[in-house]
mmCIF file of C-alpha atoms in Angstrom:
data_model
loop_
_atom_site.group_PDB
_atom_site.id
_atom_site.type_symbol
_atom_site.label_atom_id
_atom_site.label_comp_id
_atom_site.label_asym_id
_atom_site.label_seq_id
_atom_site.Cartn_x
_atom_site.Cartn_y
_atom_site.Cartn_z
ATOM 1 C CA UNK Z 4 123.289 138.221 92.819
ATOM 2 C CA UNK Z 5 120.615 135.562 92.549
ATOM 3 C CA UNK Z 6 121.796 131.989 92.397
ATOM 4 C CA UNK Z 7 120.402 130.264 89.385
ATOM 5 C CA UNK Z 8 118.629 127.050 90.298
ATOM 6 C CA UNK Z 9 120.221 123.930 88.928
ATOM 7 C CA UNK Z 10 117.885 121.067 88.191
ATOM 8 C CA UNK Z 11 118.520 117.844 90.035
ATOM 9 C CA UNK Z 12 122.023 116.600 89.396
ATOM 10 C CA UNK Z 13 120.980 113.115 90.400
ATOM 11 C CA UNK Z 14 119.109 112.581 87.128
ATOM 12 C CA UNK Z 15 121.550 114.196 84.789
ATOM 13 C CA UNK Z 16 124.635 112.795 83.136
ATOM 14 C CA UNK Z 17 127.412 115.115 84.200
ATOM 15 C CA UNK Z 18 131.010 115.905 83.412
ATOM 16 C CA UNK Z 19 133.885 113.891 84.783
ATOM 17 C CA UNK Z 20 135.337 115.913 87.698
ATOM 18 C CA UNK Z 21 138.819 117.288 87.091
ATOM 19 C CA UNK Z 22 140.209 116.511 90.532
ATOM 20 C CA UNK Z 23 139.634 112.745 90.368
ATOM 21 C CA UNK Z 24 141.413 109.860 88.710
ATOM 22 C CA UNK Z 25 140.620 109.063 85.099
ATOM 23 C CA UNK Z 26 137.461 107.184 84.210
ATOM 24 C CA UNK Z 27 139.627 104.217 83.149
ATOM 25 C CA UNK Z 28 141.331 104.137 86.550
ATOM 26 C CA UNK Z 29 138.088 104.371 88.504
ATOM 27 C CA UNK Z 30 136.420 101.774 86.275
ATOM 28 C CA UNK Z 31 139.130 99.271 87.081
ATOM 29 C CA UNK Z 32 138.382 99.588 90.816
ATOM 30 C CA UNK Z 33 134.631 99.050 90.857
ATOM 31 C CA UNK Z 34 132.554 95.917 90.965
ATOM 32 C CA UNK Z 35 128.925 94.915 91.019
ATOM 33 C CA UNK Z 36 127.808 93.061 94.135
ATOM 34 C CA UNK Z 37 124.055 93.668 94.183
ATOM 35 C CA UNK Z 38 121.971 93.535 97.317
ATOM 36 C CA UNK Z 39 120.949 90.353 99.102
ATOM 37 C CA UNK Z 40 117.475 91.642 99.944
ATOM 38 C CA UNK Z 41 116.638 91.389 96.238
ATOM 39 C CA UNK Z 42 117.935 87.856 95.806
ATOM 40 C CA UNK Z 43 116.132 84.560 96.229
ATOM 41 C CA UNK Z 44 119.303 82.626 95.457
ATOM 42 C CA UNK Z 45 122.932 82.800 96.651
ATOM 43 C CA UNK Z 46 124.915 85.593 95.025
ATOM 44 C CA UNK Z 47 128.056 87.663 95.616
ATOM 45 C CA UNK Z 48 125.935 89.807 97.946
ATOM 46 C CA UNK Z 49 125.721 86.860 100.330
ATOM 47 C CA UNK Z 50 123.019 84.380 101.275
ATOM 48 C CA UNK Z 51 119.573 85.262 99.863
ATOM 49 C CA UNK Z 52 117.547 87.579 102.096
ATOM 50 C CA UNK Z 53 114.673 88.394 99.771
ATOM 51 C CA UNK Z 54 112.146 90.652 101.456
ATOM 52 C CA UNK Z 55 108.567 89.666 100.870
ATOM 53 C CA UNK Z 56 107.817 92.823 98.911
ATOM 54 C CA UNK Z 57 111.144 93.261 97.180
ATOM 55 C CA UNK Z 58 111.420 92.664 93.481
ATOM 56 C CA UNK Z 59 113.582 89.563 93.044
ATOM 57 C CA UNK Z 60 116.480 89.935 90.643
ATOM 58 C CA UNK Z 61 116.256 87.584 87.718
ATOM 59 C CA UNK Z 62 118.631 84.713 88.338
ATOM 60 C CA UNK Z 63 120.241 85.136 84.941
ATOM 61 C CA UNK Z 64 121.199 88.670 85.962
ATOM 62 C CA UNK Z 65 123.236 87.468 88.930
ATOM 63 C CA UNK Z 66 124.620 84.174 87.674
ATOM 64 C CA UNK Z 67 127.123 86.040 85.549
ATOM 65 C CA UNK Z 68 128.084 88.854 87.891
ATOM 66 C CA UNK Z 69 131.279 89.375 85.922
ATOM 67 C CA UNK Z 70 129.117 90.563 83.042
ATOM 68 C CA UNK Z 71 127.365 93.048 85.335
ATOM 69 C CA UNK Z 72 130.721 94.343 86.513
ATOM 70 C CA UNK Z 73 131.867 94.686 82.911
ATOM 71 C CA UNK Z 74 128.719 96.651 82.084
ATOM 72 C CA UNK Z 75 129.241 98.866 85.137
ATOM 73 C CA UNK Z 76 132.831 99.544 84.138
ATOM 74 C CA UNK Z 77 131.828 100.322 80.576
ATOM 75 C CA UNK Z 78 129.307 102.873 81.876
ATOM 76 C CA UNK Z 79 132.068 104.560 83.846
ATOM 77 C CA UNK Z 80 134.524 104.463 80.933
ATOM 78 C CA UNK Z 81 131.886 106.128 78.789
ATOM 79 C CA UNK Z 82 131.373 108.638 81.604
ATOM 80 C CA UNK Z 83 127.671 107.942 81.897
ATOM 81 C CA UNK Z 84 127.717 109.111 85.499
ATOM 82 C CA UNK Z 85 125.459 111.368 87.529
ATOM 83 C CA UNK Z 86 126.321 115.000 88.024
ATOM 84 C CA UNK Z 87 126.206 114.440 91.824
ATOM 85 C CA UNK Z 88 129.419 114.823 93.799
ATOM 86 C CA UNK Z 89 131.434 111.597 93.966
ATOM 87 C CA UNK Z 90 130.854 109.427 97.024
ATOM 88 C CA UNK Z 91 134.034 108.141 98.635
ATOM 89 C CA UNK Z 92 135.893 108.696 95.387
ATOM 90 C CA UNK Z 93 133.347 106.946 93.163
ATOM 91 C CA UNK Z 94 130.460 108.125 90.975
ATOM 92 C CA UNK Z 95 127.230 107.858 92.935
ATOM 93 C CA UNK Z 96 125.085 106.742 89.984
ATOM 94 C CA UNK Z 97 126.170 105.083 86.748
ATOM 95 C CA UNK Z 98 124.017 104.184 83.761
ATOM 96 C CA UNK Z 99 124.738 101.284 81.470
ATOM 97 C CA UNK Z 100 123.148 99.134 78.799
ATOM 98 C CA UNK Z 101 122.762 95.365 79.097
ATOM 99 C CA UNK Z 102 121.164 93.621 76.130
ATOM 100 C CA UNK Z 103 119.438 96.808 75.044
ATOM 101 C CA UNK Z 104 117.950 97.479 78.476
ATOM 102 C CA UNK Z 105 119.001 100.514 80.500
ATOM 103 C CA UNK Z 106 120.204 99.890 84.050
ATOM 104 C CA UNK Z 107 121.115 102.260 86.840
ATOM 105 C CA UNK Z 108 123.907 101.329 89.235
ATOM 106 C CA UNK Z 109 124.088 102.988 92.635
ATOM 107 C CA UNK Z 110 127.263 103.159 94.691
ATOM 108 C CA UNK Z 111 126.797 101.327 97.972
ATOM 109 C CA UNK Z 112 127.562 103.598 100.871
ATOM 110 C CA UNK Z 113 129.605 100.968 102.655
ATOM 111 C CA UNK Z 114 132.211 98.850 100.916
ATOM 112 C CA UNK Z 115 133.900 101.421 98.682
ATOM 113 C CA UNK Z 116 133.691 100.851 94.962
ATOM 114 C CA UNK Z 117 130.828 98.372 95.157
ATOM 115 C CA UNK Z 118 127.529 98.881 93.388
ATOM 116 C CA UNK Z 119 124.049 97.485 93.194
ATOM 117 C CA UNK Z 120 122.010 97.812 90.040
ATOM 118 C CA UNK Z 121 118.460 97.778 88.813
ATOM 119 C CA UNK Z 122 116.535 98.114 85.606
ATOM 120 C CA UNK Z 123 114.932 101.494 85.076
ATOM 121 C CA UNK Z 124 111.932 102.663 83.093
ATOM 122 C CA UNK Z 125 111.991 105.332 80.465
ATOM 123 C CA UNK Z 126 110.782 108.061 82.803
ATOM 124 C CA UNK Z 127 113.715 107.303 85.123
ATOM 125 C CA UNK Z 128 116.185 107.780 82.308
ATOM 126 C CA UNK Z 129 118.573 110.643 83.099
ATOM 127 C CA UNK Z 130 118.916 113.850 81.166
ATOM 128 C CA UNK Z 131 121.650 113.272 78.642
ATOM 129 C CA UNK Z 132 122.696 116.649 77.243
ATOM 130 C CA UNK Z 133 125.640 115.238 75.308
ATOM 131 C CA UNK Z 134 123.810 112.164 74.053
ATOM 132 C CA UNK Z 135 126.270 109.732 75.662
ATOM 133 C CA UNK Z 136 123.636 107.098 76.336
ATOM 134 C CA UNK Z 137 121.820 107.675 73.066
ATOM 135 C CA UNK Z 138 124.937 107.196 70.958
ATOM 136 C CA UNK Z 139 125.954 104.112 72.902
ATOM 137 C CA UNK Z 140 122.433 102.668 72.528
ATOM 138 C CA UNK Z 141 122.790 102.814 68.760
ATOM 139 C CA UNK Z 142 126.123 100.958 68.677
ATOM 140 C CA UNK C 15 96.173 111.518 100.849
ATOM 141 C CA UNK C 16 97.940 110.302 103.978
ATOM 142 C CA UNK C 17 101.547 109.205 104.216
ATOM 143 C CA UNK C 18 102.555 107.026 107.120
ATOM 144 C CA UNK C 19 105.853 105.435 108.030
ATOM 145 C CA UNK C 20 107.423 103.442 110.848
ATOM 146 C CA UNK C 21 111.192 103.094 111.153
ATOM 147 C CA UNK C 22 112.422 99.511 110.928
ATOM 148 C CA UNK C 23 115.605 97.545 111.475
ATOM 149 C CA UNK C 24 117.404 96.715 108.249
ATOM 150 C CA UNK C 25 119.467 93.598 108.857
ATOM 151 C CA UNK C 26 121.704 92.761 105.950
ATOM 152 C CA UNK C 27 121.303 96.037 104.084
ATOM 153 C CA UNK C 28 124.877 97.011 103.252
ATOM 154 C CA UNK C 29 124.354 100.656 102.394
ATOM 155 C CA UNK C 30 124.589 102.700 105.596
ATOM 156 C CA UNK C 31 122.276 105.464 104.411
ATOM 157 C CA UNK C 32 119.624 103.098 103.122
ATOM 158 C CA UNK C 33 119.818 101.009 106.299
ATOM 159 C CA UNK C 34 119.472 104.073 108.530
ATOM 160 C CA UNK C 35 116.312 105.149 106.732
ATOM 161 C CA UNK C 36 114.611 101.762 106.446
ATOM 162 C CA UNK C 37 110.895 101.889 107.158
ATOM 163 C CA UNK C 38 107.463 100.497 106.581
ATOM 164 C CA UNK C 39 105.699 102.989 104.375
ATOM 165 C CA UNK C 40 102.084 103.396 103.344
ATOM 166 C CA UNK C 41 100.043 105.842 101.324
ATOM 167 C CA UNK C 42 96.306 106.009 101.922
ATOM 168 C CA UNK C 43 93.931 107.724 99.527
ATOM 169 C CA UNK C 44 90.435 107.858 100.978
ATOM 170 C CA UNK C 45 89.721 104.300 102.105
ATOM 171 C CA UNK C 46 92.235 102.693 99.783
ATOM 172 C CA UNK C 47 95.925 102.029 100.183
ATOM 173 C CA UNK C 48 98.017 102.896 97.158
ATOM 174 C CA UNK C 49 100.805 100.806 98.662
ATOM 175 C CA UNK C 50 98.758 97.633 99.069
ATOM 176 C CA UNK C 51 100.783 94.539 98.361
ATOM 177 C CA UNK C 52 100.253 90.797 98.430
ATOM 178 C CA UNK C 53 102.861 88.856 100.367
ATOM 179 C CA UNK C 54 103.459 85.795 98.170
ATOM 180 C CA UNK C 55 105.000 83.819 101.044
ATOM 181 C CA UNK C 56 101.992 84.062 103.331
ATOM 182 C CA UNK C 57 99.471 84.873 100.584
ATOM 183 C CA UNK C 58 98.252 87.719 102.756
ATOM 184 C CA UNK C 59 97.436 91.334 102.045
ATOM 185 C CA UNK C 60 99.571 94.146 103.428
ATOM 186 C CA UNK C 61 98.857 97.837 103.239
ATOM 187 C CA UNK C 62 102.453 99.036 103.348
ATOM 188 C CA UNK C 63 105.761 98.381 101.678
ATOM 189 C CA UNK C 64 109.236 98.098 103.180
ATOM 190 C CA UNK C 65 112.304 99.905 102.012
ATOM 191 C CA UNK C 66 114.507 102.929 102.436
ATOM 192 C CA UNK C 67 112.826 106.318 102.613
ATOM 193 C CA UNK C 68 116.024 108.047 101.551
ATOM 194 C CA UNK C 69 115.274 108.088 97.807
ATOM 195 C CA UNK C 70 111.796 109.427 98.548
ATOM 196 C CA UNK C 71 113.177 112.140 100.838
ATOM 197 C CA UNK C 72 115.775 113.048 98.224
ATOM 198 C CA UNK C 73 113.083 113.327 95.563
ATOM 199 C CA UNK C 74 110.874 115.517 97.784
ATOM 200 C CA UNK C 75 113.729 117.881 98.617
ATOM 201 C CA UNK C 76 114.840 118.188 95.001
ATOM 202 C CA UNK C 77 111.350 118.829 93.730
ATOM 203 C CA UNK C 78 110.315 121.202 96.522
ATOM 204 C CA UNK C 79 113.096 123.626 95.720
ATOM 205 C CA UNK C 80 112.687 123.348 91.980
ATOM 206 C CA UNK C 81 110.854 125.993 89.993
ATOM 207 C CA UNK C 82 107.398 125.086 88.673
ATOM 208 C CA UNK C 83 107.183 122.888 85.623
ATOM 209 C CA UNK C 84 104.223 122.824 83.300
ATOM 210 C CA UNK C 85 102.907 120.098 81.089
ATOM 211 C CA UNK C 86 102.676 120.894 77.417
ATOM 212 C CA UNK C 87 99.171 121.729 76.281
ATOM 213 C CA UNK C 88 97.391 118.526 75.287
ATOM 214 C CA UNK C 89 99.998 116.337 76.980
ATOM 215 C CA UNK C 90 98.590 112.979 78.098
ATOM 216 C CA UNK C 91 100.508 112.142 81.267
ATOM 217 C CA UNK C 92 99.941 108.374 81.467
ATOM 218 C CA UNK C 93 100.561 106.613 78.177
ATOM 219 C CA UNK C 94 101.695 103.422 79.887
ATOM 220 C CA UNK C 95 105.328 102.582 79.351
ATOM 221 C CA UNK C 96 105.735 104.644 76.216
ATOM 222 C CA UNK C 97 108.851 106.711 75.772
ATOM 223 C CA UNK C 98 108.506 110.160 77.241
ATOM 224 C CA UNK C 99 109.201 113.259 75.194
ATOM 225 C CA UNK C 100 112.327 114.923 76.564
ATOM 226 C CA UNK C 101 110.524 118.211 77.161
ATOM 227 C CA UNK C 102 107.952 116.464 79.356
ATOM 228 C CA UNK C 103 110.387 114.578 81.582
ATOM 229 C CA UNK C 104 110.645 117.361 84.185
ATOM 230 C CA UNK C 105 106.878 117.341 84.566
ATOM 231 C CA UNK C 106 106.484 113.595 84.899
ATOM 232 C CA UNK C 107 109.420 113.376 87.298
ATOM 233 C CA UNK C 108 107.741 115.973 89.459
ATOM 234 C CA UNK C 109 104.496 114.007 89.516
ATOM 235 C CA UNK C 110 105.383 110.315 89.631
ATOM 236 C CA UNK C 111 106.650 108.553 92.752
ATOM 237 C CA UNK C 112 108.135 105.835 90.584
ATOM 238 C CA UNK C 113 111.081 108.149 90.034
ATOM 239 C CA UNK C 114 111.860 107.954 93.753
ATOM 240 C CA UNK C 115 112.102 104.175 94.044
ATOM 241 C CA UNK C 116 115.732 103.436 93.125
ATOM 242 C CA UNK C 117 115.060 99.803 92.390
ATOM 243 C CA UNK C 118 112.746 99.282 95.345
ATOM 244 C CA UNK C 119 109.077 98.311 95.345
ATOM 245 C CA UNK C 120 107.421 100.345 92.592
ATOM 246 C CA UNK C 121 104.734 102.836 93.462
ATOM 247 C CA UNK C 122 103.210 104.032 90.232
ATOM 248 C CA UNK C 123 101.329 107.071 91.470
#
């Protein structure tokens, strides 16, 4: 029998896997830390190590890292996660809204449960078959 | 079009996969570099960008095995930052390297 091709799961909002903890439980364990190579100021990611060609994160986006963590957790609670397999027990990609702008958070393959995040453009927006992001955007 | 890369050390990059695939990357089209960048610290011109090649590799693998996608008749593929019609997203994702950046230096090609 031919295997039907499944379009990239990385850019699609998927279902919450049955064999993992609830979205509430996972959300409570994650935090945003960012990445120092995108910072020109001290942040939870450590001393600034901005690469010359890296896009610097706006300072206002890292001053209140608790807000970023809240946004990350809300994305997980709303199950706006990629259809990829979980990585170390955590969703690999999470999408969330901050002030009407869509951000993508990527699980850092190192300290478990930590994420970096970045603003994405419309063409990077994931497929959203159940309209999870669209409904949330309107709230 | 020529792609060139040189593996680099990635001190301070926390993600193991991204660190292991850190490189200097350039794309040359004819005599021009599509990856040309100005280093604001030294005010000098560079022809390559630095970052992880993992997202690019992931994008290539996903798109190579995917079935063909076609643009809708009359579809204008570069309307700036306008919102993309849902039925055209597969096409633009197949044809725009920006999708493979994951927050790194943008390459709008």
